Amino acid sequence: MDKAIQDIAKIELHCHLDGSTSVELIRQLAKEQDIDINEEKLFVDSSCDSLDAYLQCFEEILKVLQTKDSLQRAVVDVAQQAARDNIKYIEIRFAPLFHMDQGLTLTEILEAVEVGVQEALHTLDIQVNLLICAMRQHDEATNQALFDFIQQRDSKAVCGLDFAGPEVGFPTTAIEGAATYGLEQGFNMTLHAGECGCAQNVVEAIKLGSHRIGHGVAINQDLEGLKFVKEHDALLEICPKSNIQTQAITSVHQLNIPYLIQEDIPFLINTDNRTVTQTSLNEEYSLLLHHQLMTFEQIQYINQRAIKYTFLTDEEQQQLKFKMQS
């Protein structure tokens, strides 16, 4: 890895806990829990033909993430990987409702990941927060109940909400009620949108009040759509290798990054799922440099600018700005 990439202080805003738990930890948890894991199902490659195929990997990983101990260790594990990429701030997202198969309560799940966050903060040179994922395919009542629980718990580690899951069949309009409810509760929100070829989902997500868009790549070639993104000051959370694997794009050139930079449209590069995609943030930037889509100076610029789009308080953003420059 080019040392210059490593030297740049970075931010990551789109990283899934389950999809980024390392193979080494998954293997160790499977051994401890006496669970058979098919390691070939933990990741995808160029043969992946859709988002649905990509999402099947999570079923295998989730088998070992059903205990408090495994959740705590997974948070630390992902934070360690991020720290190796010289990431100074990361928002790790996860769906609590997918970790209840062995009887954990929502309270126990939140306690476990909060302990993991605290351990990461005390042992690594990185700041960590959590995003809670609601799911597009879940009904409105289920997602609202999840938001109520998070609101009542008032966790210092949770900084916002996300909507993940399949876009096909569950467009942004289908989750409008639950998303609006979350925003009315005072939560920061990012939405997965535009990962399956529908630019309108990105526009609708921003109209709903989402501050950031997970992926959003369907809009990257739509100049009017990008103008809308810029006018509403929403940040696109772009995940290049993942977007290629899910067939959201066929080439990194479709991300239209030089145009985004030229027009100063907010975006940040992310890993999405480090293990499923078999990537790191340094590797994502290396790919873009290889295709001459960005310069080192531009990488530094977008990471500095991304501080504004973190779900941190103004004071915390100032502290992070100082940390990124030191």
mmCIF file of C-alpha atoms in Angstrom:
data_model
loop_
_atom_site.group_PDB
_atom_site.id
_atom_site.type_symbol
_atom_site.label_atom_id
_atom_site.label_comp_id
_atom_site.label_asym_id
_atom_site.label_seq_id
_atom_site.Cartn_x
_atom_site.Cartn_y
_atom_site.Cartn_z
ATOM 1 C CA MET A 1 0.000 0.000 0.000
ATOM 2 C CA ASP A 2 1.320 3.403 -0.976
ATOM 3 C CA LYS A 3 2.561 5.103 2.177
ATOM 4 C CA ALA A 4 1.049 8.429 1.081
ATOM 5 C CA ILE A 5 -2.461 6.957 1.283
ATOM 6 C CA GLN A 6 -1.761 5.551 4.724
ATOM 7 C CA ASP A 7 -0.489 8.916 5.913
ATOM 8 C CA ILE A 8 -3.734 10.733 5.137
ATOM 9 C CA ALA A 9 -6.037 11.013 8.164
ATOM 10 C CA LYS A 10 -9.443 9.698 7.140
ATOM 11 C CA ILE A 11 -13.112 9.453 8.072
ATOM 12 C CA GLU A 12 -15.438 6.564 7.288
ATOM 13 C CA LEU A 13 -19.207 7.034 7.420
ATOM 14 C CA HIS A 14 -20.535 3.894 5.715
ATOM 15 C CA CYS A 15 -19.314 0.666 7.298
ATOM 16 C CA HIS A 16 -21.523 -2.261 8.341
ATOM 17 C CA LEU A 17 -20.596 -4.140 11.514
ATOM 18 C CA ASP A 18 -21.579 -7.620 10.375
ATOM 19 C CA GLY A 19 -20.194 -7.301 6.857
ATOM 20 C CA SER A 20 -16.894 -5.955 8.200
ATOM 21 C CA THR A 21 -16.211 -8.386 11.032
ATOM 22 C CA SER A 22 -12.913 -9.998 10.061
ATOM 23 C CA VAL A 23 -12.668 -13.589 8.839
ATOM 24 C CA GLU A 24 -10.227 -14.266 11.679
ATOM 25 C CA LEU A 25 -12.748 -13.216 14.329
ATOM 26 C CA ILE A 26 -15.627 -14.993 12.592
ATOM 27 C CA ARG A 27 -13.527 -18.162 12.517
ATOM 28 C CA GLN A 28 -12.669 -17.793 16.213
ATOM 29 C CA LEU A 29 -16.282 -17.121 17.219
ATOM 30 C CA ALA A 30 -17.490 -20.115 15.213
ATOM 31 C CA LYS A 31 -14.981 -22.345 16.998
ATOM 32 C CA GLU A 32 -15.946 -21.021 20.434
ATOM 33 C CA GLN A 33 -19.673 -21.325 19.719
ATOM 34 C CA ASP A 34 -19.373 -24.697 17.949
ATOM 35 C CA ILE A 35 -21.032 -23.328 14.816
ATOM 36 C CA ASP A 36 -20.235 -24.545 11.316
ATOM 37 C CA ILE A 37 -19.362 -21.672 9.002
ATOM 38 C CA ASN A 38 -18.897 -21.953 5.261
ATOM 39 C CA GLU A 39 -16.120 -19.427 4.732
ATOM 40 C CA GLU A 40 -16.764 -19.344 0.985
ATOM 41 C CA LYS A 41 -20.087 -17.663 1.770
ATOM 42 C CA LEU A 42 -18.472 -14.845 3.753
ATOM 43 C CA PHE A 43 -17.456 -12.791 0.757
ATOM 44 C CA VAL A 44 -18.208 -12.147 -2.889
ATOM 45 C CA ASP A 45 -16.101 -11.453 -5.951
ATOM 46 C CA SER A 46 -16.606 -10.359 -9.536
ATOM 47 C CA SER A 47 -19.001 -13.261 -10.110
ATOM 48 C CA CYS A 48 -21.602 -11.607 -7.858
ATOM 49 C CA ASP A 49 -24.524 -10.586 -10.070
ATOM 50 C CA SER A 50 -26.823 -8.490 -7.854
ATOM 51 C CA LEU A 51 -27.393 -6.772 -4.532
ATOM 52 C CA ASP A 52 -29.576 -9.702 -3.430
ATOM 53 C CA ALA A 53 -26.705 -12.136 -4.044
ATOM 54 C CA TYR A 54 -24.357 -9.810 -2.166
ATOM 55 C CA LEU A 55 -26.692 -9.638 0.838
ATOM 56 C CA GLN A 56 -26.767 -13.437 1.188
ATOM 57 C CA CYS A 57 -23.291 -13.318 2.742
ATOM 58 C CA PHE A 58 -24.723 -11.701 5.848
ATOM 59 C CA GLU A 59 -26.801 -14.769 6.694
ATOM 60 C CA GLU A 60 -23.575 -16.724 7.227
ATOM 61 C CA ILE A 61 -21.835 -14.012 9.250
ATOM 62 C CA LEU A 62 -24.833 -13.370 11.500
ATOM 63 C CA LYS A 63 -24.718 -16.974 12.742
ATOM 64 C CA VAL A 64 -21.848 -16.050 15.090
ATOM 65 C CA LEU A 65 -23.030 -12.545 16.066
ATOM 66 C CA GLN A 66 -25.856 -13.537 18.387
ATOM 67 C CA THR A 67 -24.171 -13.102 21.783
ATOM 68 C CA LYS A 68 -23.110 -10.097 23.838
ATOM 69 C CA ASP A 69 -19.481 -11.224 23.763
ATOM 70 C CA SER A 70 -19.422 -11.605 19.971
ATOM 71 C CA LEU A 71 -21.022 -8.202 19.386
ATOM 72 C CA GLN A 72 -18.604 -6.457 21.721
ATOM 73 C CA ARG A 73 -15.609 -8.104 20.070
ATOM 74 C CA ALA A 74 -16.942 -7.379 16.570
ATOM 75 C CA VAL A 75 -17.116 -3.637 17.282
ATOM 76 C CA VAL A 76 -13.512 -3.636 18.529
ATOM 77 C CA ASP A 77 -12.434 -5.762 15.574
ATOM 78 C CA VAL A 78 -13.911 -3.358 13.000
ATOM 79 C CA ALA A 79 -12.475 -0.358 14.852
ATOM 80 C CA GLN A 80 -9.035 -2.009 14.794
ATOM 81 C CA GLN A 81 -9.273 -2.488 11.027
ATOM 82 C CA ALA A 82 -10.300 1.142 10.613
ATOM 83 C CA ALA A 83 -7.432 2.349 12.785
ATOM 84 C CA ARG A 84 -5.001 0.468 10.541
ATOM 85 C CA ASP A 85 -6.347 2.576 7.653
ATOM 86 C CA ASN A 86 -5.483 5.726 9.652
ATOM 87 C CA ILE A 87 -9.176 6.463 10.125
ATOM 88 C CA LYS A 88 -9.667 8.967 12.935
ATOM 89 C CA TYR A 89 -13.462 8.771 13.059
ATOM 90 C CA ILE A 90 -15.836 6.006 12.011
ATOM 91 C CA GLU A 91 -19.579 5.513 12.208
ATOM 92 C CA ILE A 92 -20.283 1.771 12.332
ATOM 93 C CA ARG A 93 -23.832 0.796 11.403
ATOM 94 C CA PHE A 94 -25.742 -2.324 12.362
ATOM 95 C CA ALA A 95 -29.293 -3.677 12.556
ATOM 96 C CA PRO A 96 -30.076 -4.704 16.164
ATOM 97 C CA LEU A 97 -33.092 -6.777 15.120
ATOM 98 C CA PHE A 98 -30.789 -9.199 13.274
ATOM 99 C CA HIS A 99 -28.953 -10.157 16.465
ATOM 100 C CA MET A 100 -31.871 -11.621 18.429
ATOM 101 C CA ASP A 101 -31.883 -15.197 17.086
ATOM 102 C CA GLN A 102 -30.523 -16.668 20.325
ATOM 103 C CA GLY A 103 -32.724 -14.628 22.627
ATOM 104 C CA LEU A 104 -30.766 -11.429 23.187
ATOM 105 C CA THR A 105 -32.946 -8.452 24.055
ATOM 106 C CA LEU A 106 -32.504 -5.055 22.453
ATOM 107 C CA THR A 107 -31.135 -3.797 25.754
ATOM 108 C CA GLU A 108 -28.499 -6.541 25.859
ATOM 109 C CA ILE A 109 -27.544 -5.909 22.233
ATOM 110 C CA LEU A 110 -27.085 -2.176 22.795
ATOM 111 C CA GLU A 111 -25.134 -2.801 25.999
ATOM 112 C CA ALA A 112 -22.766 -5.121 24.146
ATOM 113 C CA VAL A 113 -21.971 -2.766 21.282
ATOM 114 C CA GLU A 114 -21.632 0.171 23.679
ATOM 115 C CA VAL A 115 -19.028 -1.758 25.678
ATOM 116 C CA GLY A 116 -17.254 -2.476 22.389
ATOM 117 C CA VAL A 117 -17.229 1.212 21.515
ATOM 118 C CA GLN A 118 -15.778 2.123 24.902
ATOM 119 C CA GLU A 119 -13.064 -0.506 24.584
ATOM 120 C CA ALA A 120 -12.144 0.825 21.135
ATOM 121 C CA LEU A 121 -12.008 4.391 22.428
ATOM 122 C CA HIS A 122 -9.705 3.420 25.284
ATOM 123 C CA THR A 123 -7.344 1.199 23.304
ATOM 124 C CA LEU A 124 -7.158 2.758 19.815
ATOM 125 C CA ASP A 125 -6.430 6.141 18.286
ATOM 126 C CA ILE A 126 -9.887 6.402 16.768
ATOM 127 C CA GLN A 127 -13.280 7.859 17.623
ATOM 128 C CA VAL A 128 -16.227 5.492 17.126
ATOM 129 C CA ASN A 129 -19.974 6.036 16.980
ATOM 130 C CA LEU A 130 -22.863 3.784 15.993
ATOM 131 C CA LEU A 131 -25.678 4.085 13.480
ATOM 132 C CA ILE A 132 -28.819 2.019 14.015
ATOM 133 C CA CYS A 133 -30.174 0.371 10.862
ATOM 134 C CA ALA A 134 -33.873 -0.006 10.335
ATOM 135 C CA MET A 135 -34.785 -2.220 7.389
ATOM 136 C CA ARG A 136 -36.738 -1.257 4.300
ATOM 137 C CA GLN A 137 -38.491 -4.638 4.255
ATOM 138 C CA HIS A 138 -39.740 -4.316 7.853
ATOM 139 C CA ASP A 139 -43.157 -2.820 8.470
ATOM 140 C CA GLU A 140 -43.568 0.708 9.753
ATOM 141 C CA ALA A 141 -44.592 -0.365 13.263
ATOM 142 C CA THR A 142 -41.471 -2.505 13.679
ATOM 143 C CA ASN A 143 -39.133 0.307 12.641
ATOM 144 C CA GLN A 144 -40.945 2.888 14.762
ATOM 145 C CA ALA A 145 -40.741 0.619 17.801
ATOM 146 C CA LEU A 146 -36.988 0.285 17.226
ATOM 147 C CA PHE A 147 -36.636 4.062 17.084
ATOM 148 C CA ASP A 148 -38.678 4.418 20.283
ATOM 149 C CA PHE A 149 -36.345 2.014 22.052
ATOM 150 C CA ILE A 150 -33.221 3.854 20.874
ATOM 151 C CA GLN A 151 -34.744 7.191 21.878
ATOM 152 C CA GLN A 152 -35.603 5.967 25.374
ATOM 153 C CA ARG A 153 -32.170 4.463 25.868
ATOM 154 C CA ASP A 154 -30.444 7.725 24.912
ATOM 155 C CA SER A 155 -27.149 5.999 24.169
ATOM 156 C CA LYS A 156 -24.083 8.219 23.967
ATOM 157 C CA ALA A 157 -22.630 5.820 21.380
ATOM 158 C CA VAL A 158 -25.554 6.060 18.942
ATOM 159 C CA CYS A 159 -25.368 9.126 16.718
ATOM 160 C CA GLY A 160 -28.042 8.446 14.101
ATOM 161 C CA LEU A 161 -30.282 6.143 12.087
ATOM 162 C CA ASP A 162 -30.071 4.411 8.740
ATOM 163 C CA PHE A 163 -32.446 2.497 6.485
ATOM 164 C CA ALA A 164 -30.800 -0.506 4.831
ATOM 165 C CA GLY A 165 -32.067 -3.538 2.945
ATOM 166 C CA PRO A 166 -33.404 -4.151 -0.567
ATOM 167 C CA GLU A 167 -34.467 -1.105 -2.559
ATOM 168 C CA VAL A 168 -36.289 -3.137 -5.205
ATOM 169 C CA GLY A 169 -39.829 -3.493 -3.920
ATOM 170 C CA PHE A 170 -39.198 -1.062 -1.079
ATOM 171 C CA PRO A 171 -38.545 2.376 -2.611
ATOM 172 C CA THR A 172 -37.978 5.449 -0.487
ATOM 173 C CA THR A 173 -41.680 6.307 -0.631
ATOM 174 C CA ALA A 174 -42.455 2.971 1.068
ATOM 175 C CA ILE A 175 -40.459 3.922 4.168
ATOM 176 C CA GLU A 176 -41.583 7.543 4.296
ATOM 177 C CA GLY A 177 -43.737 7.098 7.395
ATOM 178 C CA ALA A 178 -41.062 5.407 9.496
ATOM 179 C CA ALA A 179 -38.290 7.719 8.265
ATOM 180 C CA THR A 180 -40.345 10.808 9.050
ATOM 181 C CA TYR A 181 -41.095 9.386 12.482
ATOM 182 C CA GLY A 182 -37.376 8.943 13.161
ATOM 183 C CA LEU A 183 -36.592 12.477 12.060
ATOM 184 C CA GLU A 184 -39.401 13.836 14.238
ATOM 185 C CA GLN A 185 -37.769 12.040 17.174
ATOM 186 C CA GLY A 186 -34.733 14.222 16.586
ATOM 187 C CA PHE A 187 -32.402 11.627 15.088
ATOM 188 C CA ASN A 188 -29.762 12.301 12.477
ATOM 189 C CA MET A 189 -30.485 10.116 9.471
ATOM 190 C CA THR A 190 -28.764 8.586 6.470
ATOM 191 C CA LEU A 191 -30.598 6.375 3.986
ATOM 192 C CA HIS A 192 -29.386 3.694 1.617
ATOM 193 C CA ALA A 193 -30.645 4.899 -1.765
ATOM 194 C CA GLY A 194 -29.649 4.775 -5.412
ATOM 195 C CA GLU A 195 -27.847 1.450 -5.032
ATOM 196 C CA CYS A 196 -30.150 -0.310 -7.497
ATOM 197 C CA GLY A 197 -30.330 2.030 -10.435
ATOM 198 C CA CYS A 198 -33.084 4.355 -9.197
ATOM 199 C CA ALA A 199 -31.906 7.955 -8.983
ATOM 200 C CA GLN A 200 -35.370 9.026 -7.855
ATOM 201 C CA ASN A 201 -34.842 7.142 -4.584
ATOM 202 C CA VAL A 202 -31.920 9.465 -3.849
ATOM 203 C CA VAL A 203 -34.007 12.559 -4.546
ATOM 204 C CA GLU A 204 -36.874 11.255 -2.403
ATOM 205 C CA ALA A 205 -34.509 10.414 0.463
ATOM 206 C CA ILE A 206 -33.154 13.957 0.474
ATOM 207 C CA LYS A 207 -36.672 15.381 0.293
ATOM 208 C CA LEU A 208 -37.525 13.299 3.351
ATOM 209 C CA GLY A 209 -34.766 15.081 5.232
ATOM 210 C CA SER A 210 -31.866 12.640 5.048
ATOM 211 C CA HIS A 211 -28.544 14.422 5.621
ATOM 212 C CA ARG A 212 -26.535 11.743 3.819
ATOM 213 C CA ILE A 213 -27.157 9.096 1.172
ATOM 214 C CA GLY A 214 -25.770 5.589 1.441
ATOM 215 C CA HIS A 215 -24.209 4.827 -1.962
ATOM 216 C CA GLY A 216 -26.390 7.077 -4.150
ATOM 217 C CA VAL A 217 -24.496 5.974 -7.261
ATOM 218 C CA ALA A 218 -27.605 5.856 -9.461
ATOM 219 C CA ILE A 219 -27.527 9.649 -9.460
ATOM 220 C CA ASN A 220 -23.830 10.088 -10.273
ATOM 221 C CA GLN A 221 -24.418 10.421 -14.022
ATOM 222 C CA ASP A 222 -27.579 12.521 -13.613
ATOM 223 C CA LEU A 223 -26.405 16.126 -13.745
ATOM 224 C CA GLU A 224 -29.764 17.548 -12.679
ATOM 225 C CA GLY A 225 -29.908 15.055 -9.849
ATOM 226 C CA LEU A 226 -26.408 15.976 -8.728
ATOM 227 C CA LYS A 227 -27.404 19.630 -8.796
ATOM 228 C CA PHE A 228 -30.246 18.711 -6.418
ATOM 229 C CA VAL A 229 -27.790 16.894 -4.120
ATOM 230 C CA LYS A 230 -25.516 19.934 -4.003
ATOM 231 C CA GLU A 231 -28.350 22.414 -3.460
ATOM 232 C CA HIS A 232 -29.528 20.396 -0.443
ATOM 233 C CA ASP A 233 -25.981 19.904 0.865
ATOM 234 C CA ALA A 234 -26.357 16.127 1.173
ATOM 235 C CA LEU A 235 -23.290 13.911 1.207
ATOM 236 C CA LEU A 236 -23.013 10.784 -0.971
ATOM 237 C CA GLU A 237 -21.461 7.842 0.900
ATOM 238 C CA ILE A 238 -19.758 6.127 -2.052
ATOM 239 C CA CYS A 239 -18.414 2.559 -1.742
ATOM 240 C CA PRO A 240 -16.607 1.802 -5.047
ATOM 241 C CA LYS A 241 -15.705 -1.896 -4.815
ATOM 242 C CA SER A 242 -19.028 -2.837 -3.238
ATOM 243 C CA ASN A 243 -20.902 -0.887 -5.911
ATOM 244 C CA ILE A 244 -19.104 -2.877 -8.622
ATOM 245 C CA GLN A 245 -19.843 -6.193 -6.917
ATOM 246 C CA THR A 246 -23.565 -5.457 -6.550
ATOM 247 C CA GLN A 247 -23.717 -4.359 -10.212
ATOM 248 C CA ALA A 248 -24.744 -0.859 -9.172
ATOM 249 C CA ILE A 249 -21.955 0.200 -11.532
ATOM 250 C CA THR A 250 -19.814 -1.728 -13.999
ATOM 251 C CA SER A 251 -16.756 0.525 -13.741
ATOM 252 C CA VAL A 252 -15.352 2.970 -11.204
ATOM 253 C CA HIS A 253 -15.468 5.588 -13.944
ATOM 254 C CA GLN A 254 -19.270 5.562 -13.632
ATOM 255 C CA LEU A 255 -18.882 7.107 -10.197
ATOM 256 C CA ASN A 256 -18.136 10.338 -12.061
ATOM 257 C CA ILE A 257 -15.732 11.397 -9.319
ATOM 258 C CA PRO A 258 -13.849 14.063 -11.319
ATOM 259 C CA TYR A 259 -17.174 15.800 -11.951
ATOM 260 C CA LEU A 260 -18.161 15.554 -8.278
ATOM 261 C CA ILE A 261 -14.859 17.174 -7.358
ATOM 262 C CA GLN A 262 -15.121 19.822 -10.066
ATOM 263 C CA GLU A 263 -18.621 20.826 -8.932
ATOM 264 C CA ASP A 264 -17.764 20.459 -5.216
ATOM 265 C CA ILE A 265 -20.595 17.973 -4.670
ATOM 266 C CA PRO A 266 -20.218 16.435 -1.193
ATOM 267 C CA PHE A 267 -19.081 12.803 -1.172
ATOM 268 C CA LEU A 268 -16.846 10.477 0.798
ATOM 269 C CA ILE A 269 -15.267 7.131 -0.040
ATOM 270 C CA ASN A 270 -16.131 4.186 2.231
ATOM 271 C CA THR A 271 -15.716 0.400 2.422
ATOM 272 C CA ASP A 272 -19.356 -0.641 3.037
ATOM 273 C CA ASN A 273 -18.416 -4.207 4.081
ATOM 274 C CA ARG A 274 -14.737 -4.867 4.559
ATOM 275 C CA THR A 275 -15.014 -8.654 4.728
ATOM 276 C CA VAL A 276 -17.833 -9.303 2.257
ATOM 277 C CA THR A 277 -16.153 -7.031 -0.305
ATOM 278 C CA GLN A 278 -12.591 -8.034 0.732
ATOM 279 C CA THR A 279 -11.363 -4.476 0.991
ATOM 280 C CA SER A 280 -9.975 -1.749 3.209
ATOM 281 C CA LEU A 281 -10.355 2.006 2.946
ATOM 282 C CA ASN A 282 -6.749 2.365 1.818
ATOM 283 C CA GLU A 283 -7.472 -0.135 -0.968
ATOM 284 C CA GLU A 284 -10.562 1.814 -2.051
ATOM 285 C CA TYR A 285 -8.519 4.989 -2.422
ATOM 286 C CA SER A 286 -5.709 3.078 -4.125
ATOM 287 C CA LEU A 287 -8.206 1.882 -6.740
ATOM 288 C CA LEU A 288 -9.317 5.435 -7.471
ATOM 289 C CA LEU A 289 -5.737 6.672 -7.661
ATOM 290 C CA HIS A 290 -4.854 3.839 -10.025
ATOM 291 C CA HIS A 291 -7.622 4.973 -12.396
ATOM 292 C CA GLN A 292 -6.539 8.601 -11.988
ATOM 293 C CA LEU A 293 -9.927 9.614 -10.618
ATOM 294 C CA MET A 294 -8.489 11.444 -7.607
ATOM 295 C CA THR A 295 -5.234 12.955 -6.388
ATOM 296 C CA PHE A 296 -3.721 12.686 -2.912
ATOM 297 C CA GLU A 297 -4.666 16.309 -2.304
ATOM 298 C CA GLN A 298 -8.272 15.628 -3.238
ATOM 299 C CA ILE A 299 -8.409 12.611 -0.932
ATOM 300 C CA GLN A 300 -7.225 14.815 1.895
ATOM 301 C CA TYR A 301 -9.744 17.509 0.957
ATOM 302 C CA ILE A 302 -12.827 15.273 0.912
ATOM 303 C CA ASN A 303 -11.895 13.743 4.260
ATOM 304 C CA GLN A 304 -11.439 17.166 5.851
ATOM 305 C CA ARG A 305 -14.726 18.359 4.344
ATOM 306 C CA ALA A 306 -16.558 15.235 5.556
ATOM 307 C CA ILE A 307 -16.167 16.416 9.160
ATOM 308 C CA LYS A 308 -19.112 18.711 8.511
ATOM 309 C CA TYR A 309 -21.313 15.727 7.583
ATOM 310 C CA THR A 310 -20.482 13.537 10.574
ATOM 311 C CA PHE A 311 -23.260 13.081 13.102
ATOM 312 C CA LEU A 312 -21.215 14.832 15.767
ATOM 313 C CA THR A 313 -21.964 17.956 17.772
ATOM 314 C CA ASP A 314 -20.343 21.219 16.666
ATOM 315 C CA GLU A 315 -17.850 20.955 19.508
ATOM 316 C CA GLU A 316 -16.985 17.360 18.620
ATOM 317 C CA GLN A 317 -16.524 18.353 14.982
ATOM 318 C CA GLN A 318 -14.052 21.038 16.005
ATOM 319 C CA GLN A 319 -12.138 18.507 18.084
ATOM 320 C CA LEU A 320 -12.074 16.084 15.156
ATOM 321 C CA LYS A 321 -10.885 18.826 12.812
ATOM 322 C CA PHE A 322 -7.927 19.483 15.103
ATOM 323 C CA LYS A 323 -7.190 15.740 15.328
ATOM 324 C CA MET A 324 -7.307 15.332 11.539
ATOM 325 C CA GLN A 325 -4.815 18.168 11.053
ATOM 326 C CA SER A 326 -2.367 17.205 13.777
#
